[in-house]
mmCIF file with all atom_site columns, C-alpha atoms in Angstrom:
data_model
loop_
_atom_site.group_PDB
_atom_site.id
_atom_site.type_symbol
_atom_site.label_atom_id
_atom_site.label_alt_id
_atom_site.label_comp_id
_atom_site.label_asym_id
_atom_site.label_entity_id
_atom_site.label_seq_id
_atom_site.pdbx_PDB_ins_code
_atom_site.Cartn_x
_atom_site.Cartn_y
_atom_site.Cartn_z
_atom_site.occupancy
_atom_site.B_iso_or_equiv
_atom_site.pdbx_formal_charge
_atom_site.auth_seq_id
_atom_site.auth_comp_id
_atom_site.auth_asym_id
_atom_site.auth_atom_id
_atom_site.pdbx_PDB_model_num
ATOM 1   C CA . MET Y 1 1   ? 0.000   0.000  0.000   1.00 0.00 ? 1   MET Y CA 1
ATOM 2   C CA . ASN Y 1 2   ? 2.005   2.912  -1.355  1.00 0.00 ? 2   ASN Y CA 1
ATOM 3   C CA . ASN Y 1 3   ? -0.306  4.965  -3.576  1.00 0.00 ? 3   ASN Y CA 1
ATOM 4   C CA . VAL Y 1 4   ? -3.710  5.275  -1.942  1.00 0.00 ? 4   VAL Y CA 1
ATOM 5   C CA . LEU Y 1 5   ? -7.002  6.825  -2.998  1.00 0.00 ? 5   LEU Y CA 1
ATOM 6   C CA . VAL Y 1 6   ? -9.243  8.146  -0.211  1.00 0.00 ? 6   VAL Y CA 1
ATOM 7   C CA . PRO Y 1 7   ? -12.821 9.117  -1.043  1.00 0.00 ? 7   PRO Y CA 1
ATOM 8   C CA . PHE Y 1 8   ? -13.413 11.854 1.527   1.00 0.00 ? 8   PHE Y CA 1
ATOM 9   C CA . ASP Y 1 9   ? -16.745 13.448 2.431   1.00 0.00 ? 9   ASP Y CA 1
ATOM 10  C CA . GLY Y 1 10  ? -15.861 14.946 5.808   1.00 0.00 ? 10  GLY Y CA 1
ATOM 11  C CA . SER Y 1 11  ? -17.880 12.384 7.765   1.00 0.00 ? 11  SER Y CA 1
ATOM 12  C CA . PRO Y 1 12  ? -16.539 10.911 11.030  1.00 0.00 ? 12  PRO Y CA 1
ATOM 13  C CA . SER Y 1 13  ? -15.945 7.624  9.229   1.00 0.00 ? 13  SER Y CA 1
ATOM 14  C CA . ALA Y 1 14  ? -13.939 9.332  6.477   1.00 0.00 ? 14  ALA Y CA 1
ATOM 15  C CA . LYS Y 1 15  ? -11.885 11.153 9.116   1.00 0.00 ? 15  LYS Y CA 1
ATOM 16  C CA . ARG Y 1 16  ? -11.088 7.797  10.749  1.00 0.00 ? 16  ARG Y CA 1
ATOM 17  C CA . ALA Y 1 17  ? -9.834  6.569  7.358   1.00 0.00 ? 17  ALA Y CA 1
ATOM 18  C CA . ILE Y 1 18  ? -7.477  9.565  7.225   1.00 0.00 ? 18  ILE Y CA 1
ATOM 19  C CA . GLN Y 1 19  ? -6.305  8.851  10.778  1.00 0.00 ? 19  GLN Y CA 1
ATOM 20  C CA . TYR Y 1 20  ? -5.677  5.226  9.809   1.00 0.00 ? 20  TYR Y CA 1
ATOM 21  C CA . LEU Y 1 21  ? -3.358  6.447  7.050   1.00 0.00 ? 21  LEU Y CA 1
ATOM 22  C CA . VAL Y 1 22  ? -1.610  8.859  9.399   1.00 0.00 ? 22  VAL Y CA 1
ATOM 23  C CA . ASP Y 1 23  ? -0.914  5.931  11.747  1.00 0.00 ? 23  ASP Y CA 1
ATOM 24  C CA . PHE Y 1 24  ? 0.071   3.650  8.844   1.00 0.00 ? 24  PHE Y CA 1
ATOM 25  C CA . ALA Y 1 25  ? 2.538   6.216  7.479   1.00 0.00 ? 25  ALA Y CA 1
ATOM 26  C CA . ARG Y 1 26  ? 4.684   5.846  10.585  1.00 0.00 ? 26  ARG Y CA 1
ATOM 27  C CA . SER Y 1 27  ? 5.800   2.466  9.218   1.00 0.00 ? 27  SER Y CA 1
ATOM 28  C CA . ASN Y 1 28  ? 5.625   3.447  5.531   1.00 0.00 ? 28  ASN Y CA 1
ATOM 29  C CA . PRO Y 1 29  ? 7.273   6.818  4.869   1.00 0.00 ? 29  PRO Y CA 1
ATOM 30  C CA . ASN Y 1 30  ? 6.780   6.365  1.093   1.00 0.00 ? 30  ASN Y CA 1
ATOM 31  C CA . LEU Y 1 31  ? 2.999   6.606  1.364   1.00 0.00 ? 31  LEU Y CA 1
ATOM 32  C CA . SER Y 1 32  ? 1.313   8.860  -1.178  1.00 0.00 ? 32  SER Y CA 1
ATOM 33  C CA . VAL Y 1 33  ? -2.382  9.733  -0.866  1.00 0.00 ? 33  VAL Y CA 1
ATOM 34  C CA . HIS Y 1 34  ? -4.929  11.050 -3.350  1.00 0.00 ? 34  HIS Y CA 1
ATOM 35  C CA . VAL Y 1 35  ? -7.940  12.571 -1.591  1.00 0.00 ? 35  VAL Y CA 1
ATOM 36  C CA . ILE Y 1 36  ? -11.070 12.797 -3.717  1.00 0.00 ? 36  ILE Y CA 1
ATOM 37  C CA . ASN Y 1 37  ? -14.388 14.466 -3.025  1.00 0.00 ? 37  ASN Y CA 1
ATOM 38  C CA . VAL Y 1 38  ? -17.181 13.850 -5.499  1.00 0.00 ? 38  VAL Y CA 1
ATOM 39  C CA . GLN Y 1 39  ? -20.140 16.182 -5.730  1.00 0.00 ? 39  GLN Y CA 1
ATOM 40  C CA . THR Y 1 40  ? -23.207 15.347 -7.786  1.00 0.00 ? 40  THR Y CA 1
ATOM 41  C CA . GLU Y 1 41  ? -23.868 17.349 -10.914 1.00 0.00 ? 41  GLU Y CA 1
ATOM 42  C CA . PRO Y 1 42  ? -26.505 20.053 -10.435 1.00 0.00 ? 42  PRO Y CA 1
ATOM 43  C CA . THR Y 1 43  ? -29.836 18.951 -11.872 1.00 0.00 ? 43  THR Y CA 1
ATOM 44  C CA . PHE Y 1 44  ? -32.369 21.291 -13.418 1.00 0.00 ? 44  PHE Y CA 1
ATOM 45  C CA . PHE Y 1 45  ? -35.733 20.259 -14.730 1.00 0.00 ? 45  PHE Y CA 1
ATOM 46  C CA . GLY Y 1 46  ? -37.214 21.930 -17.758 1.00 0.00 ? 46  GLY Y CA 1
ATOM 47  C CA . ASN Y 1 47  ? -35.800 25.210 -18.944 1.00 0.00 ? 47  ASN Y CA 1
ATOM 48  C CA . HIS Y 1 48  ? -35.330 26.702 -15.492 1.00 0.00 ? 48  HIS Y CA 1
ATOM 49  C CA . GLY Y 1 49  ? -31.563 27.075 -15.586 1.00 0.00 ? 49  GLY Y CA 1
ATOM 50  C CA . SER Y 1 50  ? -29.464 29.128 -17.941 1.00 0.00 ? 50  SER Y CA 1
ATOM 51  C CA . PRO Y 1 51  ? -26.032 27.855 -18.976 1.00 0.00 ? 51  PRO Y CA 1
ATOM 52  C CA . SER Y 1 52  ? -24.366 30.517 -16.817 1.00 0.00 ? 52  SER Y CA 1
ATOM 53  C CA . MET Y 1 53  ? -26.493 29.545 -13.803 1.00 0.00 ? 53  MET Y CA 1
ATOM 54  C CA . ILE Y 1 54  ? -25.622 25.871 -14.272 1.00 0.00 ? 54  ILE Y CA 1
ATOM 55  C CA . GLU Y 1 55  ? -21.927 26.753 -14.506 1.00 0.00 ? 55  GLU Y CA 1
ATOM 56  C CA . GLN Y 1 56  ? -22.196 28.808 -11.288 1.00 0.00 ? 56  GLN Y CA 1
ATOM 57  C CA . PHE Y 1 57  ? -23.710 25.809 -9.497  1.00 0.00 ? 57  PHE Y CA 1
ATOM 58  C CA . ARG Y 1 58  ? -20.979 23.517 -10.841 1.00 0.00 ? 58  ARG Y CA 1
ATOM 59  C CA . THR Y 1 59  ? -18.265 25.946 -9.732  1.00 0.00 ? 59  THR Y CA 1
ATOM 60  C CA . ALA Y 1 60  ? -19.833 26.285 -6.277  1.00 0.00 ? 60  ALA Y CA 1
ATOM 61  C CA . ALA Y 1 61  ? -20.026 22.495 -5.903  1.00 0.00 ? 61  ALA Y CA 1
ATOM 62  C CA . LEU Y 1 62  ? -16.339 22.112 -6.771  1.00 0.00 ? 62  LEU Y CA 1
ATOM 63  C CA . GLU Y 1 63  ? -15.385 24.903 -4.360  1.00 0.00 ? 63  GLU Y CA 1
ATOM 64  C CA . TYR Y 1 64  ? -17.376 23.162 -1.629  1.00 0.00 ? 64  TYR Y CA 1
ATOM 65  C CA . ALA Y 1 65  ? -15.560 19.898 -2.426  1.00 0.00 ? 65  ALA Y CA 1
ATOM 66  C CA . GLY Y 1 66  ? -12.269 21.748 -2.001  1.00 0.00 ? 66  GLY Y CA 1
ATOM 67  C CA . VAL Y 1 67  ? -13.315 23.019 1.417   1.00 0.00 ? 67  VAL Y CA 1
ATOM 68  C CA . ILE Y 1 68  ? -14.174 19.465 2.494   1.00 0.00 ? 68  ILE Y CA 1
ATOM 69  C CA . ASN Y 1 69  ? -10.907 18.055 1.126   1.00 0.00 ? 69  ASN Y CA 1
ATOM 70  C CA . ALA Y 1 70  ? -8.874  20.784 2.839   1.00 0.00 ? 70  ALA Y CA 1
ATOM 71  C CA . GLU Y 1 71  ? -9.457  19.120 6.211   1.00 0.00 ? 71  GLU Y CA 1
ATOM 72  C CA . ALA Y 1 72  ? -8.024  15.809 5.000   1.00 0.00 ? 72  ALA Y CA 1
ATOM 73  C CA . VAL Y 1 73  ? -5.106  17.521 3.275   1.00 0.00 ? 73  VAL Y CA 1
ATOM 74  C CA . THR Y 1 74  ? -4.306  19.444 6.475   1.00 0.00 ? 74  THR Y CA 1
ATOM 75  C CA . LEU Y 1 75  ? -4.296  16.259 8.573   1.00 0.00 ? 75  LEU Y CA 1
ATOM 76  C CA . LEU Y 1 76  ? -2.142  14.375 6.064   1.00 0.00 ? 76  LEU Y CA 1
ATOM 77  C CA . GLY Y 1 77  ? 0.219   17.315 5.598   1.00 0.00 ? 77  GLY Y CA 1
ATOM 78  C CA . ALA Y 1 78  ? 0.706   17.653 9.360   1.00 0.00 ? 78  ALA Y CA 1
ATOM 79  C CA . ALA Y 1 79  ? 1.895   14.030 9.333   1.00 0.00 ? 79  ALA Y CA 1
ATOM 80  C CA . ASN Y 1 80  ? 4.266   14.775 6.414   1.00 0.00 ? 80  ASN Y CA 1
ATOM 81  C CA . ILE Y 1 81  ? 2.333   12.505 4.074   1.00 0.00 ? 81  ILE Y CA 1
ATOM 82  C CA . ARG Y 1 82  ? 2.469   13.429 0.389   1.00 0.00 ? 82  ARG Y CA 1
ATOM 83  C CA . CYS Y 1 83  ? -1.048  14.077 -0.806  1.00 0.00 ? 83  CYS Y CA 1
ATOM 84  C CA . LYS Y 1 84  ? -3.008  15.597 -3.643  1.00 0.00 ? 84  LYS Y CA 1
ATOM 85  C CA . SER Y 1 85  ? -6.559  16.849 -3.543  1.00 0.00 ? 85  SER Y CA 1
ATOM 86  C CA . HIS Y 1 86  ? -9.054  16.123 -6.312  1.00 0.00 ? 86  HIS Y CA 1
ATOM 87  C CA . GLU Y 1 87  ? -12.523 17.626 -6.594  1.00 0.00 ? 87  GLU Y CA 1
ATOM 88  C CA . VAL Y 1 88  ? -14.893 16.271 -9.226  1.00 0.00 ? 88  VAL Y CA 1
ATOM 89  C CA . LEU Y 1 89  ? -18.530 16.224 -10.246 1.00 0.00 ? 89  LEU Y CA 1
ATOM 90  C CA . GLY Y 1 90  ? -20.318 12.973 -11.006 1.00 0.00 ? 90  GLY Y CA 1
ATOM 91  C CA . ASP Y 1 91  ? -21.327 9.639  -9.539  1.00 0.00 ? 91  ASP Y CA 1
ATOM 92  C CA . VAL Y 1 92  ? -19.180 8.763  -6.520  1.00 0.00 ? 92  VAL Y CA 1
ATOM 93  C CA . VAL Y 1 93  ? -18.478 5.135  -7.407  1.00 0.00 ? 93  VAL Y CA 1
ATOM 94  C CA . THR Y 1 94  ? -17.790 5.866  -11.074 1.00 0.00 ? 94  THR Y CA 1
ATOM 95  C CA . GLU Y 1 95  ? -15.428 8.700  -10.181 1.00 0.00 ? 95  GLU Y CA 1
ATOM 96  C CA . VAL Y 1 96  ? -13.606 6.602  -7.564  1.00 0.00 ? 96  VAL Y CA 1
ATOM 97  C CA . ILE Y 1 97  ? -13.062 3.808  -10.101 1.00 0.00 ? 97  ILE Y CA 1
ATOM 98  C CA . GLN Y 1 98  ? -11.753 6.289  -12.671 1.00 0.00 ? 98  GLN Y CA 1
ATOM 99  C CA . ALA Y 1 99  ? -9.525  8.094  -10.157 1.00 0.00 ? 99  ALA Y CA 1
ATOM 100 C CA . ALA Y 1 100 ? -7.966  4.843  -8.904  1.00 0.00 ? 100 ALA Y CA 1
ATOM 101 C CA . ALA Y 1 101 ? -6.955  4.012  -12.481 1.00 0.00 ? 101 ALA Y CA 1
ATOM 102 C CA . LYS Y 1 102 ? -5.964  7.561  -13.464 1.00 0.00 ? 102 LYS Y CA 1
ATOM 103 C CA . TYR Y 1 103 ? -3.650  8.065  -10.469 1.00 0.00 ? 103 TYR Y CA 1
ATOM 104 C CA . GLY Y 1 104 ? -2.290  4.498  -10.437 1.00 0.00 ? 104 GLY Y CA 1
ATOM 105 C CA . CYS Y 1 105 ? -3.582  3.789  -6.942  1.00 0.00 ? 105 CYS Y CA 1
ATOM 106 C CA . ASP Y 1 106 ? -2.872  0.366  -5.515  1.00 0.00 ? 106 ASP Y CA 1
ATOM 107 C CA . THR Y 1 107 ? -5.456  0.636  -2.704  1.00 0.00 ? 107 THR Y CA 1
ATOM 108 C CA . VAL Y 1 108 ? -8.628  2.516  -1.829  1.00 0.00 ? 108 VAL Y CA 1
ATOM 109 C CA . VAL Y 1 109 ? -9.028  3.386  1.867   1.00 0.00 ? 109 VAL Y CA 1
ATOM 110 C CA . MET Y 1 110 ? -12.419 4.690  2.903   1.00 0.00 ? 110 MET Y CA 1
ATOM 111 C CA . GLY Y 1 111 ? -14.900 4.969  5.711   1.00 0.00 ? 111 GLY Y CA 1
ATOM 112 C CA . THR Y 1 112 ? -17.898 2.672  5.845   1.00 0.00 ? 112 THR Y CA 1
ATOM 113 C CA . ARG Y 1 113 ? -20.541 5.293  6.477   1.00 0.00 ? 113 ARG Y CA 1
ATOM 114 C CA . GLY Y 1 114 ? -20.524 8.601  4.702   1.00 0.00 ? 114 GLY Y CA 1
ATOM 115 C CA . MET Y 1 115 ? -22.803 11.523 4.164   1.00 0.00 ? 115 MET Y CA 1
ATOM 116 C CA . SER Y 1 116 ? -24.973 11.825 1.112   1.00 0.00 ? 116 SER Y CA 1
ATOM 117 C CA . ASN Y 1 117 ? -26.188 15.168 -0.135  1.00 0.00 ? 117 ASN Y CA 1
ATOM 118 C CA . LEU Y 1 118 ? -29.272 14.662 2.031   1.00 0.00 ? 118 LEU Y CA 1
ATOM 119 C CA . GLY Y 1 119 ? -27.282 14.084 5.190   1.00 0.00 ? 119 GLY Y CA 1
ATOM 120 C CA . ASN Y 1 120 ? -26.402 10.729 6.656   1.00 0.00 ? 120 ASN Y CA 1
ATOM 121 C CA . LEU Y 1 121 ? -29.141 8.776  4.872   1.00 0.00 ? 121 LEU Y CA 1
ATOM 122 C CA . VAL Y 1 122 ? -27.076 6.475  2.687   1.00 0.00 ? 122 VAL Y CA 1
ATOM 123 C CA . MET Y 1 123 ? -25.427 4.161  5.180   1.00 0.00 ? 123 MET Y CA 1
ATOM 124 C CA . GLY Y 1 124 ? -22.578 2.334  3.552   1.00 0.00 ? 124 GLY Y CA 1
ATOM 125 C CA . SER Y 1 125 ? -24.089 1.811  0.101   1.00 0.00 ? 125 SER Y CA 1
ATOM 126 C CA . VAL Y 1 126 ? -21.234 3.692  -1.578  1.00 0.00 ? 126 VAL Y CA 1
ATOM 127 C CA . ALA Y 1 127 ? -18.613 1.674  0.314   1.00 0.00 ? 127 ALA Y CA 1
ATOM 128 C CA . ASN Y 1 128 ? -20.392 -1.532 -0.644  1.00 0.00 ? 128 ASN Y CA 1
ATOM 129 C CA . ARG Y 1 129 ? -20.428 -0.592 -4.330  1.00 0.00 ? 129 ARG Y CA 1
ATOM 130 C CA . VAL Y 1 130 ? -16.778 0.502  -4.256  1.00 0.00 ? 130 VAL Y CA 1
ATOM 131 C CA . VAL Y 1 131 ? -15.742 -2.840 -2.738  1.00 0.00 ? 131 VAL Y CA 1
ATOM 132 C CA . HIS Y 1 132 ? -17.485 -4.702 -5.540  1.00 0.00 ? 132 HIS Y CA 1
ATOM 133 C CA . GLU Y 1 133 ? -16.563 -2.476 -8.471  1.00 0.00 ? 133 GLU Y CA 1
ATOM 134 C CA . VAL Y 1 134 ? -13.056 -1.067 -7.899  1.00 0.00 ? 134 VAL Y CA 1
ATOM 135 C CA . PRO Y 1 135 ? -10.345 -3.340 -9.360  1.00 0.00 ? 135 PRO Y CA 1
ATOM 136 C CA . VAL Y 1 136 ? -7.832  -2.706 -6.542  1.00 0.00 ? 136 VAL Y CA 1
ATOM 137 C CA . PRO Y 1 137 ? -7.987  -3.769 -2.880  1.00 0.00 ? 137 PRO Y CA 1
ATOM 138 C CA . VAL Y 1 138 ? -10.303 -1.692 -0.696  1.00 0.00 ? 138 VAL Y CA 1
ATOM 139 C CA . LEU Y 1 139 ? -9.689  -1.161 3.009   1.00 0.00 ? 139 LEU Y CA 1
ATOM 140 C CA . LEU Y 1 140 ? -12.788 -0.091 4.914   1.00 0.00 ? 140 LEU Y CA 1
ATOM 141 C CA . VAL Y 1 141 ? -12.318 1.799  8.177   1.00 0.00 ? 141 VAL Y CA 1
ATOM 142 C CA . LYS Y 1 142 ? -15.167 1.689  10.704  1.00 0.00 ? 142 LYS Y CA 1
#
């Protein structure tokens, strides 16, 4: 486990995944971490959104993702762990699969219970899908 992808949503479970990596890095100083936050694309029904309005929503969602990722990056940086932050729009599982391949990650480390856009309603369904669909080992942190 040298090049790790961490889907991060700011939830307590995701923070425990970051802490796991901080602890793990004590025995593996070559650890490199890619932190990813995926926001869903803004959805408009009918002709109620102009292209500029849609772009403003997309930009705001990516900025929000950056704010969430900043916490993980700060924790990893304080432990002298090399990390990069990635903010994307799309389906979480699809984006995690693509990011693992794009960044050459050998492991995905993630919390088991995250926060959906509606709060903490989706309990572990994303983690379950990632386990079954990502082609690299997945370490779930409770």
